[in-house]
CSV table of C-alpha atoms in Angstrom, one decimal:
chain,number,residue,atom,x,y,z
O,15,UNK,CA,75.7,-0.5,-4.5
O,16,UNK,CA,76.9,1.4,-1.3
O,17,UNK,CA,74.0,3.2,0.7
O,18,UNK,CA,74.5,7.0,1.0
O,19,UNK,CA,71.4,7.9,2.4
O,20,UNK,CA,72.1,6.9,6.0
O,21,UNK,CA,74.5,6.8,8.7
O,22,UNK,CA,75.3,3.4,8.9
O,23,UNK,CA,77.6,3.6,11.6
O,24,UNK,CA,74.2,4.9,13.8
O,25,UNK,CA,72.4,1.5,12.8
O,26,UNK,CA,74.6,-0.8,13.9
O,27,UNK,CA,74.3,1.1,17.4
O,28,UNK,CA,70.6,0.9,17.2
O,29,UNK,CA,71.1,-3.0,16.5
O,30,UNK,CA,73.0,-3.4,19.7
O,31,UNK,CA,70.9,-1.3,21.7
O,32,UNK,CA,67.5,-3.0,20.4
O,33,UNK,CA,69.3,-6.7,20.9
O,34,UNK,CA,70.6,-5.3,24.4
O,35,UNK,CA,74.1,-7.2,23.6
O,36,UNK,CA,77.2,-6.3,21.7
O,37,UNK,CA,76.1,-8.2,19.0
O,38,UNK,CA,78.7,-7.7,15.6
O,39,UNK,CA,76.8,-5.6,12.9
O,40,UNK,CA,78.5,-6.0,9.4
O,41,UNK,CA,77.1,-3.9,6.0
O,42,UNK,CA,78.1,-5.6,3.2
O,43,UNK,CA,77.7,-4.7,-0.9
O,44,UNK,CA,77.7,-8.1,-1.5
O,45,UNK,CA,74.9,-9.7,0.6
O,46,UNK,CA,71.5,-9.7,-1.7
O,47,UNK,CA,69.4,-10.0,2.0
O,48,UNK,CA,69.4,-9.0,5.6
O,49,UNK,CA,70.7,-12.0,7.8
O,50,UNK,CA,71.4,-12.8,11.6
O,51,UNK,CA,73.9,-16.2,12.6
O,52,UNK,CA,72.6,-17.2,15.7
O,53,UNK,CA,75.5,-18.9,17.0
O,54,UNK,CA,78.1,-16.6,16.3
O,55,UNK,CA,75.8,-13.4,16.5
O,56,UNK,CA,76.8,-11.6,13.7
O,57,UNK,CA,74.0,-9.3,11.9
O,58,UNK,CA,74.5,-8.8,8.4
O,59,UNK,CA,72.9,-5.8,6.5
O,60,UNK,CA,73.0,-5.4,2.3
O,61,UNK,CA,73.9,-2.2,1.0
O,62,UNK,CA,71.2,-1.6,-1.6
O,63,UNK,CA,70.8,1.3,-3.9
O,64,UNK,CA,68.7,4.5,-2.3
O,65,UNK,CA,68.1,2.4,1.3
O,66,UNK,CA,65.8,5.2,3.5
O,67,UNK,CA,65.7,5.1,7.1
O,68,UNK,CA,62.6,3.0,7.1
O,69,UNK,CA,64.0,0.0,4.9
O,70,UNK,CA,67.4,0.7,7.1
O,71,UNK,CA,65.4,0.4,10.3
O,72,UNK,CA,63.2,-2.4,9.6
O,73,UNK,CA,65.7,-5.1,8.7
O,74,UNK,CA,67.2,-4.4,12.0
O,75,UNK,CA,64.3,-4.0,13.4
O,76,UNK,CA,63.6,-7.7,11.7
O,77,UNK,CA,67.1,-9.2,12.4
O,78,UNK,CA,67.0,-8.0,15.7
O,79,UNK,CA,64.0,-10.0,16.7
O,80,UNK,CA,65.5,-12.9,15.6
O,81,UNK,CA,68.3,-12.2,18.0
O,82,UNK,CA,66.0,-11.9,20.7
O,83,UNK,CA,63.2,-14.3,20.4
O,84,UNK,CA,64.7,-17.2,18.0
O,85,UNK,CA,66.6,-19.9,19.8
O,86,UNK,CA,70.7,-19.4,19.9
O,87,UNK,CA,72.9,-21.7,18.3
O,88,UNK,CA,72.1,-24.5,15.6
O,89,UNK,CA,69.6,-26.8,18.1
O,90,UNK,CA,66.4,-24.9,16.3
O,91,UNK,CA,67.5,-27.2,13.8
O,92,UNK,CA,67.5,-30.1,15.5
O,93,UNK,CA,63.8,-29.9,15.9
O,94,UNK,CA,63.2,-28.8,11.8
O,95,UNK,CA,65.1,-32.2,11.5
O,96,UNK,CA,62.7,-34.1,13.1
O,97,UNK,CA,59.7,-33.4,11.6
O,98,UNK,CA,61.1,-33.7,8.4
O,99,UNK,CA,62.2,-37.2,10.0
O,100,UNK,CA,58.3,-38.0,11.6
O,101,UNK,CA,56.7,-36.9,8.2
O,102,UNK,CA,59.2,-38.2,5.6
O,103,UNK,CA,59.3,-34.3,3.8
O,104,UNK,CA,62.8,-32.6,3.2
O,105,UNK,CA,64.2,-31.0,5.7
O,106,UNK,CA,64.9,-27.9,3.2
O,107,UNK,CA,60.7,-27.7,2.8
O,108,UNK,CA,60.5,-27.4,6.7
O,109,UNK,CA,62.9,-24.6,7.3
O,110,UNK,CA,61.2,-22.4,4.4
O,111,UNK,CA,57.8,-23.3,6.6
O,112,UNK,CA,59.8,-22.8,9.7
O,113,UNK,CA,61.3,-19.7,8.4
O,114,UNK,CA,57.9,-17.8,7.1
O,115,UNK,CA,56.3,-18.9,10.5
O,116,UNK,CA,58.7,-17.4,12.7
O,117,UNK,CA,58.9,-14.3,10.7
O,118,UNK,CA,55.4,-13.7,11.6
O,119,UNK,CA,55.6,-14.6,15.3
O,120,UNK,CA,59.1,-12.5,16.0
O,121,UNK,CA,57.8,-9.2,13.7
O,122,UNK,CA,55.0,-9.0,16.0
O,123,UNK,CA,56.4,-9.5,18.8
O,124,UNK,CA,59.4,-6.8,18.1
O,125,UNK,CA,56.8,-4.6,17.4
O,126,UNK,CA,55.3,-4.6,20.2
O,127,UNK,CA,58.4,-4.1,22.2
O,128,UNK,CA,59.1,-1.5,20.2
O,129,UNK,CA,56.0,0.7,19.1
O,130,UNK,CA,58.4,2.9,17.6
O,131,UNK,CA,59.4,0.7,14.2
O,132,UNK,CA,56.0,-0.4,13.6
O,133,UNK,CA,55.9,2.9,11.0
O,134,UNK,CA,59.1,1.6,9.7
O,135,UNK,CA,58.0,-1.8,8.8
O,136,UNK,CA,54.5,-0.7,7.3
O,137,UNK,CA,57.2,2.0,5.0
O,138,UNK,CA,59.8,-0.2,4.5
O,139,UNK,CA,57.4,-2.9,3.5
O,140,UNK,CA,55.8,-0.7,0.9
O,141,UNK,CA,59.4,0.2,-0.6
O,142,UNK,CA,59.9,-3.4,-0.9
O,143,UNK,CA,56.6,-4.0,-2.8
O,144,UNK,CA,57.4,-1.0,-5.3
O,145,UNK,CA,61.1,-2.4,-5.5
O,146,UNK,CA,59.4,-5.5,-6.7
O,147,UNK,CA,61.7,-7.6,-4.3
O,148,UNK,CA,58.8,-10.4,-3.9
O,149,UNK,CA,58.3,-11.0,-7.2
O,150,UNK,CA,54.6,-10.3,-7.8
O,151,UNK,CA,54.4,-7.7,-10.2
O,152,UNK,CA,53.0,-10.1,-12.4
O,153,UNK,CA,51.9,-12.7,-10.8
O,154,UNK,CA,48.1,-12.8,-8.9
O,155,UNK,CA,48.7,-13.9,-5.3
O,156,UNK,CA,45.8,-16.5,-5.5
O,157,UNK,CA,47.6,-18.9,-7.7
O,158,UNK,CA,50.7,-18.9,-4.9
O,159,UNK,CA,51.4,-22.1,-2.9
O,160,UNK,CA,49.8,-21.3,0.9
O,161,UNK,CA,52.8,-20.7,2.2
O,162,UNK,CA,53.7,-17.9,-0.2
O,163,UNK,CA,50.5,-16.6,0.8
O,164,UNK,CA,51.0,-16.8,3.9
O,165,UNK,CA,54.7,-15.3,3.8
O,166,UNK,CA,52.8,-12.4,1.9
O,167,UNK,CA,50.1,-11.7,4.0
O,168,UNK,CA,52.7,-11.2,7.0
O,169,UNK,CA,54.6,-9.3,5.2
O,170,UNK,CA,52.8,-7.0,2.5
O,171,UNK,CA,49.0,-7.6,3.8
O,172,UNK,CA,49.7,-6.3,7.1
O,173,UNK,CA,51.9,-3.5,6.3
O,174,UNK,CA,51.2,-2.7,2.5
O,175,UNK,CA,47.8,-3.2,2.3
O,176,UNK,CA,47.9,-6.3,-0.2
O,177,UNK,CA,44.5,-8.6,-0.1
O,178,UNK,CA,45.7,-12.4,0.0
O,179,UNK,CA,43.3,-14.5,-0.3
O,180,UNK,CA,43.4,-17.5,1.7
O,181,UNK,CA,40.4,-20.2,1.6
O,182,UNK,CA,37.8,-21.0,4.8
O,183,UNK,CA,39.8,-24.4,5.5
O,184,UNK,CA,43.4,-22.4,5.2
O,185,UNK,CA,42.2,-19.5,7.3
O,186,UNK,CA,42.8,-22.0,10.6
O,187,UNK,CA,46.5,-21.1,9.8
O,188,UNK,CA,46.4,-17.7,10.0
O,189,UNK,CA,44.4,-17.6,13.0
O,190,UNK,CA,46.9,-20.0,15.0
O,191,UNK,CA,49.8,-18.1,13.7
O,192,UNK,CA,48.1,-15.2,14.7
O,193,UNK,CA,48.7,-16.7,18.1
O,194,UNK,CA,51.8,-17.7,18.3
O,195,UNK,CA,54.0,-17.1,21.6
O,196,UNK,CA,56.8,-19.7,21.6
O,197,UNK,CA,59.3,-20.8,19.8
O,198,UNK,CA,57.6,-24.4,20.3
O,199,UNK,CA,54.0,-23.5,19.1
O,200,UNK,CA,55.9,-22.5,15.8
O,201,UNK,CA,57.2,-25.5,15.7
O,202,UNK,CA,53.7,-27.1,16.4
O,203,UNK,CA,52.0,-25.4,13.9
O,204,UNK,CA,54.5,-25.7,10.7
O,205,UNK,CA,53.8,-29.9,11.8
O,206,UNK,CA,50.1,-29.2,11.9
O,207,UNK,CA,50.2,-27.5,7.8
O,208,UNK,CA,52.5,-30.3,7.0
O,209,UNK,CA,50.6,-33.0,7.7
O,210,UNK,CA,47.2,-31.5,6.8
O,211,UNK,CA,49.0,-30.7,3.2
O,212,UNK,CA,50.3,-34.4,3.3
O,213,UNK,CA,46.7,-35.6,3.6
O,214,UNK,CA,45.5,-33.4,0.8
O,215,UNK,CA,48.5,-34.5,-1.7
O,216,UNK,CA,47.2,-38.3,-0.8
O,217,UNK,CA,44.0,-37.5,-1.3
O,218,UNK,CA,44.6,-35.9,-4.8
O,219,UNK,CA,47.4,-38.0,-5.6
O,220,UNK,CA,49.5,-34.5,-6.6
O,221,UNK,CA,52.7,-33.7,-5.3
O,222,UNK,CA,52.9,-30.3,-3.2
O,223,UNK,CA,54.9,-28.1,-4.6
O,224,UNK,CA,55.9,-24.7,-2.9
O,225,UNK,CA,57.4,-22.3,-4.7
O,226,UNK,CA,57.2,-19.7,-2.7
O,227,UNK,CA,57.7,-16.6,-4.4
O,228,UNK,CA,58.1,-14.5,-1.6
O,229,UNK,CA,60.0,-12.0,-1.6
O,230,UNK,CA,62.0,-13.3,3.8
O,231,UNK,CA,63.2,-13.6,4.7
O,232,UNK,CA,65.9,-17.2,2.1
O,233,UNK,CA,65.9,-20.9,3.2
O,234,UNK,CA,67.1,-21.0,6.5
O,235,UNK,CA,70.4,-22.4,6.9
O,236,UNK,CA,71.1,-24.2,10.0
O,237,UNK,CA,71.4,-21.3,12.6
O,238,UNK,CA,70.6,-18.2,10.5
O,239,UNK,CA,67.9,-15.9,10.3
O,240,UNK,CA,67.7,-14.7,6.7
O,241,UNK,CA,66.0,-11.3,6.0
O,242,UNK,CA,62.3,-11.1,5.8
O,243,UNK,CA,61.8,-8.5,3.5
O,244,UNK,CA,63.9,-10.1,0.1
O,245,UNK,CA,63.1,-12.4,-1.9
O,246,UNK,CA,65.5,-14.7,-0.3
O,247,UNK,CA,63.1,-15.1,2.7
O,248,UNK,CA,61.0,-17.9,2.4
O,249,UNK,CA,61.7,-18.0,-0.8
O,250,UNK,CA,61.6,-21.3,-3.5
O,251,UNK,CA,65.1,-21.2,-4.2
O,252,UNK,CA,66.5,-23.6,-2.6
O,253,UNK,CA,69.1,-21.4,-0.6
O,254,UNK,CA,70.4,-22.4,2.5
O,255,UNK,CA,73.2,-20.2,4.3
O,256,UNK,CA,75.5,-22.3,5.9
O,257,UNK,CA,76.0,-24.2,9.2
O,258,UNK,CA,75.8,-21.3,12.0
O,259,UNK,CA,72.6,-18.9,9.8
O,260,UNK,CA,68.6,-18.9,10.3
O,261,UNK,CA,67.3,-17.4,7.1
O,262,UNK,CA,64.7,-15.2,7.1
O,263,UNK,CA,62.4,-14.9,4.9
């Protein structure tokens, strides 16, 4: 449903000036998230029903960091390849890590180039959570996967003032990602939960399963950033975007 509660035309010149390039800014009815191709730098936002400056501001606010601080092109892939490669997983379960990982890392870090959306994303987060776009209403966040949790604590703890519980021994994640500065100490740490959580399926002899519920940031697709707020963001379906897109979570 077309948006009638903002200017749209004003956001996609508050994309370009936060992304400091003439990056192309489409609004479409049809796409269910917030995305950003970062080969052909094209910035997608949905059109949803009763959008409020906030929501509006915050996916670009999202999107945008991924123009900024994820790598161009489709070689980010290259290295999700890999370690699926090195640890024998599916390259699909690495970009969903991938993908709630550097959601964290580029949300902070947009943040603090821009103090003035960090009320946006703690409003817009709380819309989403009443909007019910991560899928939680009825489900208790202690029986999510870790990275669900994880996805949810980045995105709804911080900002919406959800408690997710994360165990002693899982708390090391959320202090490194805390951390993170590059593009490569992502990288590092999604190889780091893979491989612990390779151990523990070995040691238990039971498959680890994901199904992140989360409501973004999709599976990335190789070069897009999907939006971190919908349910497409780091989400389990398994719903890459196409050769060019980095999905967000």
């Amino acid at each position: 449903m077309t948006n009638t509660k903002t200017n749209i035309q004003s956001k996609s010149i508050l994309a370009r000036l936060l992304a400091n390039e003439d990056i192309s800014v489409l609004h479409s009815p049809e796409a269910e998230t917030a995305s950003f191709d970062t080969r052909d730098r094209v910035l997608t936002l949905p059109c949803w029903k009763d959008m409020g400056n906030s929501l509006y501001d915050m996916l670009v606010g999202h999107e945008v960091a991924h123009a900024l601080y994820t790598p161009n092109g489709t070689g980010w892939m290259d290295s999700i390849d890999q370690i699926a490669k090195d640890l024998g997983i599916d390259s699909r379960l690495v970009k969903m890590y991938v993908n709630v990982v550097e959601d964290a890392r580029i949300e902070r870090k947009i943040k603090t180039a821009f103090p003035g959306l960090r009320r946006d994303f703690f409003d817009a987060y709380v819309d989403l959570l009443n909007r019910d776009l991560f899928g939680i209403e009825k489900q208790d966040p202690k029986d999510l996967p870790l990275i669900d949790r994880v996805n949810l604590h980045y995105k709804l703890g911080l900002h919406a003032g959800i408690s997710i519980p994360f165990h002693a021994t899982e708390q090391v994640w959320i202090d490194r990602i805390d951390t993170l500065q590059t593009w490569d100490d992502v990288l590092e740490v999604v190889r780091d939960m893979m491989e612990s959580l390779a151990d523990e399926n070995e040691d238990t002899d039971e498959p680890d399963s994901p199904e992140t519920g989360e409501g973004g940031e999709g599976d990335t697709g190789e070069g897009e950033t999907g939006d971190e707020g919908t349910p497409e963001d780091g989400d389990s379906e398994d719903g890459d975007t196409g050769e060019g897109d980095s999905g967000e979570g």
